[in-house]
């Protein structure tokens, strides 16, 4: 029967089948093309700004809805929050690494961990302690490492340096343990390396169907997870043994959480605390460091924004009644960091364009219908892309792709955008204040002392994982401000058709010329609310 069947005949039949299927799909659905075996994978990123149902790789069982509509996201994360948890698929794939930690928990377990963590992180003791830890780490380790790099006229991977900083910072602030990632010589820390491997391999497990995974991959994941677990378990057991009295780190406070409702002291199990430790490291290490790396990259491509930040920083220093005249001795207080409104706007704008968590996943418990009419089937996995939303004119306007910190300011004061354009919902980050304090502390101290010069010739592109890393890192050199003789901020008043306009000006004397050139940058804030 098949004696005269040729390969060309089979190819023609498959082509006809595929073409007819494509026509039928176009007439019956509005989603991207479903390719044989590959599902929507080949056309996923060309359709990522739309709302549509999708199917993943054949036999993976991966299907659901993708959306970037703020109304749909608000409905899912707020109005119907209980119907859209992380879901069974997500929890199972991340269980080996995150256990029942807050990032992998739903329902009552999530609520319990969130309540406990919020009590600890928002306490005055932890706020003061974490601020002091961050300050010490910036001045005693980070700036000293940068100074050595600068003195040796070398370059460094800024993303790696910031990952080391945030790793030490979260471990010290949350658990009272310094891993030593920023120690002299920037040594390889086995736990830090294992944590990074566990994160990447777990994501791979989440995306790829189980039948694709091999034994060597699973072995690497088990070794990495075991190293992470041993570290977390030792931290918890050591703290139990040494006691928690008079300690202000988060772990010590979580070991004795006071429950006001029944006047009882609630002690969490060691397994519970171990899982929570791992989740906090994941949150505190990756998100802030990656956000800062993209922030400094954007400043490199937008020097005017850097000028405005320097104006703000120098203005705040000048407001001190007494203080160090040498910029190397400047230590910013929390109150001074809070005054840096333009810096926070610039960090927020950087996070908008390069969100540390680019994709989010939910799973529908029951059938549902989104506000735009899209039917969501029970068990469907819903994906929404914060990275794509930032680049949609319908959400952010025609300048959506521009780095413009001013979109976060009104009359010189920070404003809040619709949270569902930023998409936190009830899972709003409880560590947001800590993260902004940390990022502003690092940015202000580095920018006051150095110009961060990106080494030319690099390919700076995102690496799409659970965290939006730079695929190749970011090699930079540090140029001390003294080399370009940055002077103080001077305020000039002069009349205009708008009335008296007060401009803070920034005098920059270039050492490369015999006669200094005067460079004036208009301040971000004008007393009449105008702009240049």
mmCIF file of C-alpha atoms in Angstrom, residues 57 62 89 93-94 97 196-218 220-221 464-466:
data_model
loop_
_atom_site.group_PDB
_atom_site.id
_atom_site.type_symbol
_atom_site.label_atom_id
_atom_site.label_comp_id
_atom_site.label_asym_id
_atom_site.label_seq_id
_atom_site.Cartn_x
_atom_site.Cartn_y
_atom_site.Cartn_z
ATOM 1 C CA UNK A 57 4.969 22.202 24.030
ATOM 2 C CA UNK A 62 0.894 23.562 29.791
ATOM 3 C CA UNK A 89 1.912 23.303 39.145
ATOM 4 C CA UNK A 93 8.046 22.645 40.518
ATOM 5 C CA UNK A 94 9.550 24.944 43.165
ATOM 6 C CA UNK A 97 14.083 24.539 46.414
ATOM 7 C CA UNK A 196 22.405 30.776 42.148
ATOM 8 C CA UNK A 197 22.559 27.297 40.563
ATOM 9 C CA UNK A 198 19.476 26.146 42.470
ATOM 10 C CA UNK A 199 17.556 29.216 41.289
ATOM 11 C CA UNK A 200 18.397 28.718 37.596
ATOM 12 C CA UNK A 201 17.916 24.937 37.578
ATOM 13 C CA UNK A 202 14.573 25.216 39.373
ATOM 14 C CA UNK A 203 13.347 27.687 36.756
ATOM 15 C CA UNK A 204 14.464 25.263 34.028
ATOM 16 C CA UNK A 205 12.397 22.582 35.754
ATOM 17 C CA UNK A 206 9.405 24.941 35.742
ATOM 18 C CA UNK A 207 9.577 25.661 31.998
ATOM 19 C CA UNK A 208 10.656 22.343 30.490
ATOM 20 C CA UNK A 209 8.388 19.237 30.448
ATOM 21 C CA UNK A 210 9.529 16.480 32.864
ATOM 22 C CA UNK A 211 10.372 14.009 30.064
ATOM 23 C CA UNK A 212 13.040 16.400 28.729
ATOM 24 C CA UNK A 213 15.016 16.489 31.983
ATOM 25 C CA UNK A 214 17.940 14.119 32.395
ATOM 26 C CA UNK A 215 19.698 12.476 35.344
ATOM 27 C CA UNK A 216 22.758 14.772 35.311
ATOM 28 C CA UNK A 217 20.548 17.855 35.515
ATOM 29 C CA UNK A 218 18.567 16.422 38.436
ATOM 30 C CA UNK A 220 23.160 19.039 39.909
ATOM 31 C CA UNK A 221 19.905 20.458 41.269
ATOM 32 C CA UNK A 464 14.743 36.014 30.881
ATOM 33 C CA UNK A 465 14.686 33.951 34.071
ATOM 34 C CA UNK A 466 12.677 34.360 37.282
#
